[in-house]
Tab-separated table of C-alpha atoms and ligand atoms in Angstrom:
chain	number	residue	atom	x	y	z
F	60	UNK	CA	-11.541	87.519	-47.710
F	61	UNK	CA	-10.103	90.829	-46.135
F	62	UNK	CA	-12.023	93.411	-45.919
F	63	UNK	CA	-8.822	95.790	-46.147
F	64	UNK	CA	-8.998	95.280	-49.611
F	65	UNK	CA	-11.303	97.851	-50.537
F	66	UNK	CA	-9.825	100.463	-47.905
F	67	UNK	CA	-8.521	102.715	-50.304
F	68	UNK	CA	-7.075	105.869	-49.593
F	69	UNK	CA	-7.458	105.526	-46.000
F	70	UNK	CA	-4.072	103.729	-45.745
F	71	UNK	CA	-1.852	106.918	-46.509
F	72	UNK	CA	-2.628	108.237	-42.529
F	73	UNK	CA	-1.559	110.963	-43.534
F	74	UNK	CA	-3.568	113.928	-41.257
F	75	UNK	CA	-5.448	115.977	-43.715
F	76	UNK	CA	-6.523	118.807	-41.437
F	77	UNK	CA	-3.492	119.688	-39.479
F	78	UNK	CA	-3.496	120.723	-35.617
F	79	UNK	CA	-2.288	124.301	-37.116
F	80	UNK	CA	-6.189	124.901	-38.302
F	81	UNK	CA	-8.630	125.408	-35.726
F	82	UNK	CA	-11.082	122.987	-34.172
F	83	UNK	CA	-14.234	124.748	-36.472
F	84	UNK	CA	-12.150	124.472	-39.165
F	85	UNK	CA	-10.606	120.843	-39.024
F	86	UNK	CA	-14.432	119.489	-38.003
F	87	UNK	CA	-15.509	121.023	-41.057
F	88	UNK	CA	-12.623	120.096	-43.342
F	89	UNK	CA	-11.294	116.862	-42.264
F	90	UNK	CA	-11.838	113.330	-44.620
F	91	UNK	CA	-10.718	112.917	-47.764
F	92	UNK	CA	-13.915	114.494	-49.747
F	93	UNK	CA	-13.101	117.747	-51.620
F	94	UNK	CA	-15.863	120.021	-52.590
F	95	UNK	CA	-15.944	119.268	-56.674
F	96	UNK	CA	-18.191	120.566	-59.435
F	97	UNK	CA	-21.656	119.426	-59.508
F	98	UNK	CA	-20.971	117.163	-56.963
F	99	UNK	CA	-22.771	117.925	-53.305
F	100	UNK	CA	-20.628	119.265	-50.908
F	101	UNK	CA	-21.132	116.150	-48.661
F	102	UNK	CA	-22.535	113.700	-50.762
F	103	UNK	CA	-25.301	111.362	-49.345
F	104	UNK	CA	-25.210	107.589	-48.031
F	105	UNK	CA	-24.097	105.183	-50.207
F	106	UNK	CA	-26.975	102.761	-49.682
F	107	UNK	CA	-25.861	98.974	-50.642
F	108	UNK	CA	-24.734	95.891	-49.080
F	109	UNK	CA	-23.379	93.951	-52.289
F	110	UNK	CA	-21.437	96.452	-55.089
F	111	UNK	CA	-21.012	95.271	-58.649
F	112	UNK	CA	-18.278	92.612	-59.193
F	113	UNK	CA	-18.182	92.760	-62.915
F	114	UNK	CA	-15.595	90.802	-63.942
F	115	UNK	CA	-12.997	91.685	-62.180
F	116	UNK	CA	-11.706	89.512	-58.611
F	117	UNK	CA	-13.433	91.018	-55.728
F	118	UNK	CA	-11.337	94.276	-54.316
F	119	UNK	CA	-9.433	94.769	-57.440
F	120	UNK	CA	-8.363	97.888	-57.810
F	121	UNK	CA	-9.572	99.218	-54.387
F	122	UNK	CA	-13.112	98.610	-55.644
F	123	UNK	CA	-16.056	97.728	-52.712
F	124	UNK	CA	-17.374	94.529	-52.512
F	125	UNK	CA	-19.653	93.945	-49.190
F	126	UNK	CA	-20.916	96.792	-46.993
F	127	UNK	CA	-19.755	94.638	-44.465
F	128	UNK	CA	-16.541	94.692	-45.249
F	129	UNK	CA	-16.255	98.634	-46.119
F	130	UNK	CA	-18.411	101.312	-47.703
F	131	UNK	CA	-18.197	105.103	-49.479
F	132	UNK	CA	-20.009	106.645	-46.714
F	133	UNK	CA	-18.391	104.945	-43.701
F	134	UNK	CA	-14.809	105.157	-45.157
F	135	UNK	CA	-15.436	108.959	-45.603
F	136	UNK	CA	-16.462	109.435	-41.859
F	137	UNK	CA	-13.362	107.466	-40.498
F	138	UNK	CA	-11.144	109.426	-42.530
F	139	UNK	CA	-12.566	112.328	-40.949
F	140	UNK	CA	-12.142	110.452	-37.579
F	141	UNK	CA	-8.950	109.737	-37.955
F	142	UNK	CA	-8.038	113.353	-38.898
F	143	UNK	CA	-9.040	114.160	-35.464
F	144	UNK	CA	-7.479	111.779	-33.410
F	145	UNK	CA	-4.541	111.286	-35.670
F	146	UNK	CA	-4.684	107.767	-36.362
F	147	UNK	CA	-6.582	105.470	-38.369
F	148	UNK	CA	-10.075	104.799	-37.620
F	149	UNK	CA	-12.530	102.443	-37.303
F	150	UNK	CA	-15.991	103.334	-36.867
F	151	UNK	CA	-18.760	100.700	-35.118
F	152	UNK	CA	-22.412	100.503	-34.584
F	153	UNK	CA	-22.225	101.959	-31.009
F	154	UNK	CA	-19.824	102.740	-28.162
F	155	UNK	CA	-19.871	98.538	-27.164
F	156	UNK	CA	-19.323	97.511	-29.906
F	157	UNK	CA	-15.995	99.802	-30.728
F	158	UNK	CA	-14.878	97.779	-26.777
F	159	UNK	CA	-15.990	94.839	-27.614
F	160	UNK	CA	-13.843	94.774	-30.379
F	161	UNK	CA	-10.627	96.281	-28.379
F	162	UNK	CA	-10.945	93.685	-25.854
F	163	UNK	CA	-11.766	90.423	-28.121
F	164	UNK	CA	-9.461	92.363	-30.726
F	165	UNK	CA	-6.329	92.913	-28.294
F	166	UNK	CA	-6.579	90.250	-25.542
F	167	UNK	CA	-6.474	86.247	-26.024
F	168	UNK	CA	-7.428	83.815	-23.498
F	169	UNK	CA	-5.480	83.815	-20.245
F	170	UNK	CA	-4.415	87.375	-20.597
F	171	UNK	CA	-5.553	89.752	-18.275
F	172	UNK	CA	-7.374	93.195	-18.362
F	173	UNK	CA	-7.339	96.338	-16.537
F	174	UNK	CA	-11.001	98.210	-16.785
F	175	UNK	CA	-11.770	101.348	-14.416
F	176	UNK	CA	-14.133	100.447	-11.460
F	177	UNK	CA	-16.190	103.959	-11.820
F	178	UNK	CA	-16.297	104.190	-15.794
F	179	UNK	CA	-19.178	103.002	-17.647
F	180	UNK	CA	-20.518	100.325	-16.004
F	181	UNK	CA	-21.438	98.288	-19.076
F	182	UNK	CA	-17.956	97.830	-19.749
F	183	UNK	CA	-18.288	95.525	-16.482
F	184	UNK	CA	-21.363	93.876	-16.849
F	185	UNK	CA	-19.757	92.899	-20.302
F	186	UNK	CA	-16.310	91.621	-18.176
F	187	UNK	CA	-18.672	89.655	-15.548
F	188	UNK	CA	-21.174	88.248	-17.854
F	189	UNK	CA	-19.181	87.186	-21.025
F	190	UNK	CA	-15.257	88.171	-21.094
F	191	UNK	CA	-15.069	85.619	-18.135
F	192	UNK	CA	-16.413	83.031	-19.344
F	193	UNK	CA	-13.403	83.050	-22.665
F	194	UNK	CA	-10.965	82.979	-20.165
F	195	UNK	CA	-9.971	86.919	-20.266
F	196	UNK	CA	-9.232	87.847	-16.497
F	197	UNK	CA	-10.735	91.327	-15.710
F	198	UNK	CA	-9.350	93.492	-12.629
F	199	UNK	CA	-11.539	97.316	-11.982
F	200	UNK	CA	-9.045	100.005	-10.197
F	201	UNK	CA	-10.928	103.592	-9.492
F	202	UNK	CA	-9.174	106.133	-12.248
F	203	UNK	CA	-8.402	108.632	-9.165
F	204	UNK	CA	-5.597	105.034	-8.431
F	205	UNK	CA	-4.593	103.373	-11.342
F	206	UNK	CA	-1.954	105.554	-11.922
F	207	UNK	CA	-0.060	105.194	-8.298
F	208	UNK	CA	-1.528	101.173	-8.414
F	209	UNK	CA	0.197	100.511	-11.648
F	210	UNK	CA	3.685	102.154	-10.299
F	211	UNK	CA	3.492	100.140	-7.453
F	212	UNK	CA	3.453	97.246	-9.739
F	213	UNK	CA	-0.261	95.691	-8.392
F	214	UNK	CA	-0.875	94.966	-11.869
F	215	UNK	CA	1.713	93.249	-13.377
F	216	UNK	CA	1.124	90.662	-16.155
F	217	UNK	CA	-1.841	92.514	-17.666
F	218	UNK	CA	-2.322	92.706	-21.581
F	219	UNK	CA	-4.986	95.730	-21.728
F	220	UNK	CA	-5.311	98.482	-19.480
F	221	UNK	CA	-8.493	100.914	-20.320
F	222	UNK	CA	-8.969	104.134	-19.438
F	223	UNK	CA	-11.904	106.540	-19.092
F	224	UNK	CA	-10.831	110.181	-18.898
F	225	UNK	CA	-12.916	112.108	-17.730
F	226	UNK	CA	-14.190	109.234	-16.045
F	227	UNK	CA	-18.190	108.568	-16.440
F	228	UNK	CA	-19.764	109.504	-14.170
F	229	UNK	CA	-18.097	110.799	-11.628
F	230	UNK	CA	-15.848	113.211	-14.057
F	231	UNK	CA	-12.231	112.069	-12.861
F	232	UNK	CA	-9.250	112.601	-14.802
F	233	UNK	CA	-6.197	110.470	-14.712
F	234	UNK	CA	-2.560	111.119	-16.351
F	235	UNK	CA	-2.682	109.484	-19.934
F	236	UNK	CA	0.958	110.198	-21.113
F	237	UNK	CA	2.046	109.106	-17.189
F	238	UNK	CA	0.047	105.575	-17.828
F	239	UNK	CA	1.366	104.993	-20.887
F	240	UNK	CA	4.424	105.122	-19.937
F	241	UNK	CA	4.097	102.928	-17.134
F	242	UNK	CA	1.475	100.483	-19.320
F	243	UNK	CA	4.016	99.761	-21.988
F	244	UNK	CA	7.164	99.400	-19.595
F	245	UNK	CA	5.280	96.123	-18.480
F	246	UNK	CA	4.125	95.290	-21.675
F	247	UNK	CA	0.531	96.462	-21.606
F	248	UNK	CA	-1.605	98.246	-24.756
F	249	UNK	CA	-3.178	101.405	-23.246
F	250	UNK	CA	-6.781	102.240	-24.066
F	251	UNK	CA	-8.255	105.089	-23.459
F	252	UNK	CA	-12.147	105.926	-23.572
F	253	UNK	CA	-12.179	109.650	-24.658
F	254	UNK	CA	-16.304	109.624	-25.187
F	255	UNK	CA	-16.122	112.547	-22.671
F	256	UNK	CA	-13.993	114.991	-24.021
F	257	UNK	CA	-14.316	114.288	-27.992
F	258	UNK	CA	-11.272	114.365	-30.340
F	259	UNK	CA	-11.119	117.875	-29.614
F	260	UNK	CA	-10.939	118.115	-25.901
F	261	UNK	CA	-8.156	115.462	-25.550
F	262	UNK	CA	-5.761	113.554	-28.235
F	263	UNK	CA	-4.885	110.133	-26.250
F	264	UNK	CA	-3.048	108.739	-29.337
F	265	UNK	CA	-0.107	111.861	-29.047
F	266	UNK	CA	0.001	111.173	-25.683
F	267	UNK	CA	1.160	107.738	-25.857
F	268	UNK	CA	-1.766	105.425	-25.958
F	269	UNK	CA	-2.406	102.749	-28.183
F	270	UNK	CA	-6.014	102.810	-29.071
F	271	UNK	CA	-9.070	105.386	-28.707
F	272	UNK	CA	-12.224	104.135	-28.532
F	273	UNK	CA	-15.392	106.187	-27.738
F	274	UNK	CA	-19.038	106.181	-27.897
F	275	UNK	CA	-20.093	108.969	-30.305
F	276	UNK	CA	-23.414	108.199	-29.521
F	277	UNK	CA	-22.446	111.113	-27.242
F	278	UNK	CA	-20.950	114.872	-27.973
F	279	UNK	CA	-19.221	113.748	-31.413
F	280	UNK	CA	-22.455	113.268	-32.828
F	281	UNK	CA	-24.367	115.392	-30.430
F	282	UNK	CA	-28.734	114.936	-31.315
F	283	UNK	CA	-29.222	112.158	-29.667
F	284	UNK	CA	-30.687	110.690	-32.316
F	285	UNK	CA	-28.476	107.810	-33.663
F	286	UNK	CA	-25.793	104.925	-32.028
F	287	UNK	CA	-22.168	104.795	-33.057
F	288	UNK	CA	-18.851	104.049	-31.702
F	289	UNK	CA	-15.209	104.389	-33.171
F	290	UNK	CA	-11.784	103.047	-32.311
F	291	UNK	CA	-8.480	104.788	-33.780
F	292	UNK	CA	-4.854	103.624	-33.266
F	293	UNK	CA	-1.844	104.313	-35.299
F	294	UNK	CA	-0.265	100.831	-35.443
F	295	UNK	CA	-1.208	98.711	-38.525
F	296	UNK	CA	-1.160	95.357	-36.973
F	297	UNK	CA	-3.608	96.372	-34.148
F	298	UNK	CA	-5.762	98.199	-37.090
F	299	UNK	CA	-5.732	94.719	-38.844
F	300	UNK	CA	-6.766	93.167	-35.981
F	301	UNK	CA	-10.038	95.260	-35.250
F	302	UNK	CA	-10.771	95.384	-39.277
F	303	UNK	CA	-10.588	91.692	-39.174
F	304	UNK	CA	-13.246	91.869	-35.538
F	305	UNK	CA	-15.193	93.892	-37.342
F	306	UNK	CA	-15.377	92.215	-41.021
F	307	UNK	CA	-16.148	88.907	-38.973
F	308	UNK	CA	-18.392	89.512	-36.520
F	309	UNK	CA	-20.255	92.547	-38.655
F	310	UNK	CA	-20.405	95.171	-36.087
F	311	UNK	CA	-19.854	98.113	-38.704
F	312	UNK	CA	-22.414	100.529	-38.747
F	313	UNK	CA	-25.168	101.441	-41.208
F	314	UNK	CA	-24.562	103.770	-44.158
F	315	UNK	CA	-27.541	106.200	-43.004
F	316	UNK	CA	-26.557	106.451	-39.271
F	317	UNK	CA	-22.986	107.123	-40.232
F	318	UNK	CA	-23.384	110.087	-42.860
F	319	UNK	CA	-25.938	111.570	-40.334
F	320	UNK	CA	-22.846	111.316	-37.626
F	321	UNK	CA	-20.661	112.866	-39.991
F	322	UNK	CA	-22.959	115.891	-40.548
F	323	UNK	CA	-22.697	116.122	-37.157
F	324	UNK	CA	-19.239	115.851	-35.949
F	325	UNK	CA	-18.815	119.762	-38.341
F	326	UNK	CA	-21.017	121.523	-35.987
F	327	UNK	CA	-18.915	119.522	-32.628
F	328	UNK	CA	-16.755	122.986	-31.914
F	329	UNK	CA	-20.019	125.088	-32.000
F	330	UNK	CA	-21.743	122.904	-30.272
F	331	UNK	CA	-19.193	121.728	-27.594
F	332	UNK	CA	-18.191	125.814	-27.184
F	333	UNK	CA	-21.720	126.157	-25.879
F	334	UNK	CA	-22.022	122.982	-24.005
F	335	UNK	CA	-19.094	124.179	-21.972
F	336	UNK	CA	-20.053	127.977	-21.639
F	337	UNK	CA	-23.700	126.155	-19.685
F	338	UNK	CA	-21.541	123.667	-17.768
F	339	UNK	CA	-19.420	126.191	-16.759
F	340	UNK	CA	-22.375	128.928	-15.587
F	341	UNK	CA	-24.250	125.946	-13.999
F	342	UNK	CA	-21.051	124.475	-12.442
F	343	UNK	CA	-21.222	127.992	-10.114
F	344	UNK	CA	-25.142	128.206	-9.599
F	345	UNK	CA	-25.068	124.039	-8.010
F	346	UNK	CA	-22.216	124.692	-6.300
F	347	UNK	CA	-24.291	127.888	-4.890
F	348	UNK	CA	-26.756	125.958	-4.280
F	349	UNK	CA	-27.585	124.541	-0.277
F	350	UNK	CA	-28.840	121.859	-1.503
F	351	UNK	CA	-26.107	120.615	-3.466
F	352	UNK	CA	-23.321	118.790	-1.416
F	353	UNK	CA	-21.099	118.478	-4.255
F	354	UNK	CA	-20.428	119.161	-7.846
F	355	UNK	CA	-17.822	118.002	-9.979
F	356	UNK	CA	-16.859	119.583	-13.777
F	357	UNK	CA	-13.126	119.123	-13.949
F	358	UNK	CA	-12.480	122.782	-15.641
F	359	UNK	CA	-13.600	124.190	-12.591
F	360	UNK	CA	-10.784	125.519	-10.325
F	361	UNK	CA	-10.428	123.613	-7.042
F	362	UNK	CA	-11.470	120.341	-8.134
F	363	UNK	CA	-9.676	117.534	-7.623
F	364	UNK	CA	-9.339	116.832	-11.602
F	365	UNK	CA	-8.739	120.947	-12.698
F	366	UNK	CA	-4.566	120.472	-12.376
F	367	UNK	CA	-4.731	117.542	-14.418
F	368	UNK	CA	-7.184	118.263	-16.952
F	369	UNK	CA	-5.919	122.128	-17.793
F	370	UNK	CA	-2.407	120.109	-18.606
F	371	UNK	CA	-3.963	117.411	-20.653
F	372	UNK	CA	-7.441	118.574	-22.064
F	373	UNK	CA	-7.744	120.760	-25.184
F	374	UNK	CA	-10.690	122.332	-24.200
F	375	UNK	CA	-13.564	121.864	-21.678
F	376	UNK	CA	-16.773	119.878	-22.333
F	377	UNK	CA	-19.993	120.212	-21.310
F	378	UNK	CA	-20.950	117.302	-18.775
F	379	UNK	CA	-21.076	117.981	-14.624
F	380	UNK	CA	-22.222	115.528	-12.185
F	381	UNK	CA	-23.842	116.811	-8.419
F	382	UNK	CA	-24.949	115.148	-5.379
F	383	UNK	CA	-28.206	116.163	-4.142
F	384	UNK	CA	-29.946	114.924	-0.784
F	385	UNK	CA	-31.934	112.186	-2.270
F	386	UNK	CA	-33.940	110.763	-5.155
F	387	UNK	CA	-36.430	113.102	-4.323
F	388	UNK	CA	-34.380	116.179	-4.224
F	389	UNK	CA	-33.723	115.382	-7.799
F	390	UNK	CA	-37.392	114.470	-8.698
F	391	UNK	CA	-38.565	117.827	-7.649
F	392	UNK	CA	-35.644	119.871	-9.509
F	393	UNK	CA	-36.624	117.746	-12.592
F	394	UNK	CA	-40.762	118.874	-11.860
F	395	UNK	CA	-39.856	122.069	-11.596
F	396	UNK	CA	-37.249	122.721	-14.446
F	397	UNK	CA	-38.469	123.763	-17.747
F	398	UNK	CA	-35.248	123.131	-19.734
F	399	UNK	CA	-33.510	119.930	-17.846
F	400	UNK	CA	-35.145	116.503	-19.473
F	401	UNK	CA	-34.701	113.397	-17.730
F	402	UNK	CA	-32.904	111.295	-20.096
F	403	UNK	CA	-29.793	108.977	-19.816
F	404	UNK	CA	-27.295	109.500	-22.432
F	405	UNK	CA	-25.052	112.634	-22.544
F	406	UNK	CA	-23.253	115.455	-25.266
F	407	UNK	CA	-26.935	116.292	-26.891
F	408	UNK	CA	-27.937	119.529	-28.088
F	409	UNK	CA	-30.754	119.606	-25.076
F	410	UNK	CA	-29.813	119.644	-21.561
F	411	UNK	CA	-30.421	116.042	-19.468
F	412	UNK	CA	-30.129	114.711	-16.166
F	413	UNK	CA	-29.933	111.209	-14.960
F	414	UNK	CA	-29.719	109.855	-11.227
F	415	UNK	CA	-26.845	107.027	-11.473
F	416	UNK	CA	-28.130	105.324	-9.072
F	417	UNK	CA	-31.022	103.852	-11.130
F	418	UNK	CA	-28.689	102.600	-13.708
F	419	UNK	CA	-26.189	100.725	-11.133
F	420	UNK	CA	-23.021	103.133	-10.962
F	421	UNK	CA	-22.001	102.741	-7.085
F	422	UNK	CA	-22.669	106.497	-6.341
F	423	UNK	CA	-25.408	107.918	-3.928
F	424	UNK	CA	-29.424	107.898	-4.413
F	425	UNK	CA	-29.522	112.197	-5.247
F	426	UNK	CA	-26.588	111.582	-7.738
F	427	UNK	CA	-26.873	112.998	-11.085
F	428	UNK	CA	-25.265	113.493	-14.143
F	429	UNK	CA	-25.955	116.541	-15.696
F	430	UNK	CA	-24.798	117.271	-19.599
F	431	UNK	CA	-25.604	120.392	-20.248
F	432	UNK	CA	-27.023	121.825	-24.203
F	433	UNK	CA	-27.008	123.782	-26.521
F	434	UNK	CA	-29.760	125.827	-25.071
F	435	UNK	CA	-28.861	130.006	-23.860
F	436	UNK	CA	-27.094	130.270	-20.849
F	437	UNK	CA	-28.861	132.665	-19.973
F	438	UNK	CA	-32.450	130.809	-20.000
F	439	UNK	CA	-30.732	127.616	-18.126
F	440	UNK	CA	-29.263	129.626	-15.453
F	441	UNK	CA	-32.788	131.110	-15.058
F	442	UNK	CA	-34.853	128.132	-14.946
F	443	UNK	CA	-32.096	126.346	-12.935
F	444	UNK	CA	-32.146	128.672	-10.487
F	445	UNK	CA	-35.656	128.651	-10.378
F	446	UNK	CA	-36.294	124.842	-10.364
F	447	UNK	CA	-33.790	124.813	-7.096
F	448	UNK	CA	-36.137	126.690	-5.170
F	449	UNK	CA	-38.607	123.711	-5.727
F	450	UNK	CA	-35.797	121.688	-3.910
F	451	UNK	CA	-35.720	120.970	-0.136
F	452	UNK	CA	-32.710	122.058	1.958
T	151	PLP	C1	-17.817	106.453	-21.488
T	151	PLP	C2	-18.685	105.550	-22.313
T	151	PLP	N1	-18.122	104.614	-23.069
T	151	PLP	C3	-18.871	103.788	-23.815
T	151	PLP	C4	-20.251	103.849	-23.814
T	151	PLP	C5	-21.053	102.901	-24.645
T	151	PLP	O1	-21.538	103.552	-25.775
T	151	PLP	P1	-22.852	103.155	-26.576
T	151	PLP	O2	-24.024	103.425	-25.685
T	151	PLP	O3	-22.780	103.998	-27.802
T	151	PLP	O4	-22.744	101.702	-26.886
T	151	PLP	C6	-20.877	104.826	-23.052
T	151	PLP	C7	-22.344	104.929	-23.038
T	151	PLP	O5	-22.913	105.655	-22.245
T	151	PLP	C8	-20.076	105.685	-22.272
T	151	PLP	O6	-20.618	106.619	-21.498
């Protein structure tokens, strides 16, 4: 049975909150719900996994069958999704399980795929430990390369090229409208990861790609309080191909996690205005900083990213990464700072840090990832400052 059957008015693509509103506005406003009499203004989870058949075949008439298959609240978040990256969308129970289902979803045995070398390094575990062993072929290029690698024709013959832009976590931005280009003049289906930036810092599907997928475990949802992943695309036959992923191998998402991700995604402008405003003061005190050999946040002038990223990007976001001495370095910043948390994970309202190292990315021992809050600038420019002194040269 197809689980399109009960899609209902998502199939008219048609974008309901046009790029001529702004970002506050279209968060707020996108999906198909329209405030109505009596009714709440966003009405709460739909709670079942059978509906009522009554007599009628199952889907007639648009009507929900199986939560696995499709559901009120989950339909109503993707049409807000796909608002915002101007497709349609797909939403999954985390960030792995939106890939999972582009790469079992797009390749077939014997094809190849591209995946970056420096991007989330799940993504490879998942090529080494399982892709391999169905026969998909998996090749890593750093995102700083693929661009120049591809035009040189290195990777000829490959189905699936993915992209992470800003790359995690070293904050890299490669040339999406450039690699599509040269992705489908050999035939490929450009990905691209846009977890980073959020529908509103970068819109990969107008550039030319084929899919977005990102973890909105991240800034989209922002509280760090709930998994969920989503993959958009505009063409129908690669949407019928994840639906079908999905229906099968039930990696949809629960009704309760998804209407708490759509409360969320209205407050992503506020939030990701304020996110940026602390990455960007912090950006200035580490690279201040002695003992701080390098930062990286792609808005800021004179990195290797800002040319590329002020031509693509919509708008900055709030993640940074910085190399301190060692583990230690980083152990006593963390002791000292009031406001930084040690916690993996990144785009929550409170301000985190985790050293790469520990969680295999290829980077240095005093490497961090820093994704700055919601919290004043003013109080995290304070205690950073502060916790730095606590920091050996
Ligand atoms: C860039 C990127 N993509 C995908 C994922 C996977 O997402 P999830 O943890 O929601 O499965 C992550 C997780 O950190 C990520 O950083």
């Amino acid at each position: 049975m197809s689980g399109e059957m009960s899609s209902g008015d998502m199939s008219s693509g048609a974008l309901r909150a046009p790029d001529s509103l702004g970002d506050g506005t279209r968060v707020t406003r996108s999906g198909t719900t329209r405030p109505a009499p009596g009714r709440p203004l966003h009405p709460g989870p739909v709670f079942a996994a059978p509906f009522h058949l009554g007599d009628a075949e199952p889907g007639a008439g648009g009507a929900d069958v199986y939560s696995r298959y499709d559901n009120p609240t989950i339909r109503e978040f993707e049409s807000s999704l796909g608002d915002l990256d101007g497709g349609r969308s797909l939403a999954f129970a985390s960030g792995m399980a939106a890939l999972t289902a582009v790469f079992y979803g797009c390749i077939s045995s014997g094809q190849r795929l591209l995946i970056p070398s420096d991007g989330y390094f799940t993504e490879r575990l998942l090529a080494q430990n399982h892709l391999q062993r169905f026969g998909l072929e998996t090749a890593t290029v750093p995102t700083t390369e693929i661009e120049s690698r591809l035009r040189g024709g290195e990777f000829a013959g490959t189905r699936l090229i993915l992209v992470e832009t800003p790359s995690n976590p070293s904050l890299d931005v490669c040339d999406i409208a450039a690699i599509a280009e040269l992705a489908h003049r050999q035939g490929a289906l450009l990905a691209v990861d846009n977890t980073t930036a959020t529908p509103l810092g970068q819109r990969p599907l107008s550039l030319g790609a084929d899919l977005v997928v990102a973890s909105d475990t991240k800034a989209l949802t922002g509280h760090s309080d709930l998994l969920m992943g989503h993959v958009s695309v505009v063409d129908e036959a690669l949407f019928a191909g994840l639906k079908s992923w999905r229906d099968l191998t039930g990696s949809i998402p629960g009704p309760f996690e998804t209407w708490l991700a759509h409360r969320s995604l209205a407050t992503l402008d506020l939030r990701l205005a304020r996110q940026a405003e602390n990455a960007a003061a912090l950006s200035e005190v580490l690279a201040g900083a002695e003992q701080v050999k390098q930062v990286r946040w792609p808005w800021r002038a004179g990195d290797r990213s800002y040319e590329v990223a002020q031509r693509q990007m919509l708008r900055p976001m709030g993640v940074l990464s910085a190399s301190f001495g060692s583990a230690q370095a980083v152990r006593d910043l963390l002791g000292a700072s009031q406001l930084i948390t040690a916690a993996t994970s990144f785009g929550g309202l409170h301000t985190t840090l985790d050293r790469r190292a520990q969680f295999g990315d290829d980077v240095g021992a005093g490497f961090v990832r820093i994704s700055c809050g919601c919290e004043d600038t003013l109080d995290l420019v304070r205690d950073v400052q502060s916790a730095l002194r606590a920091v050996a040269h």
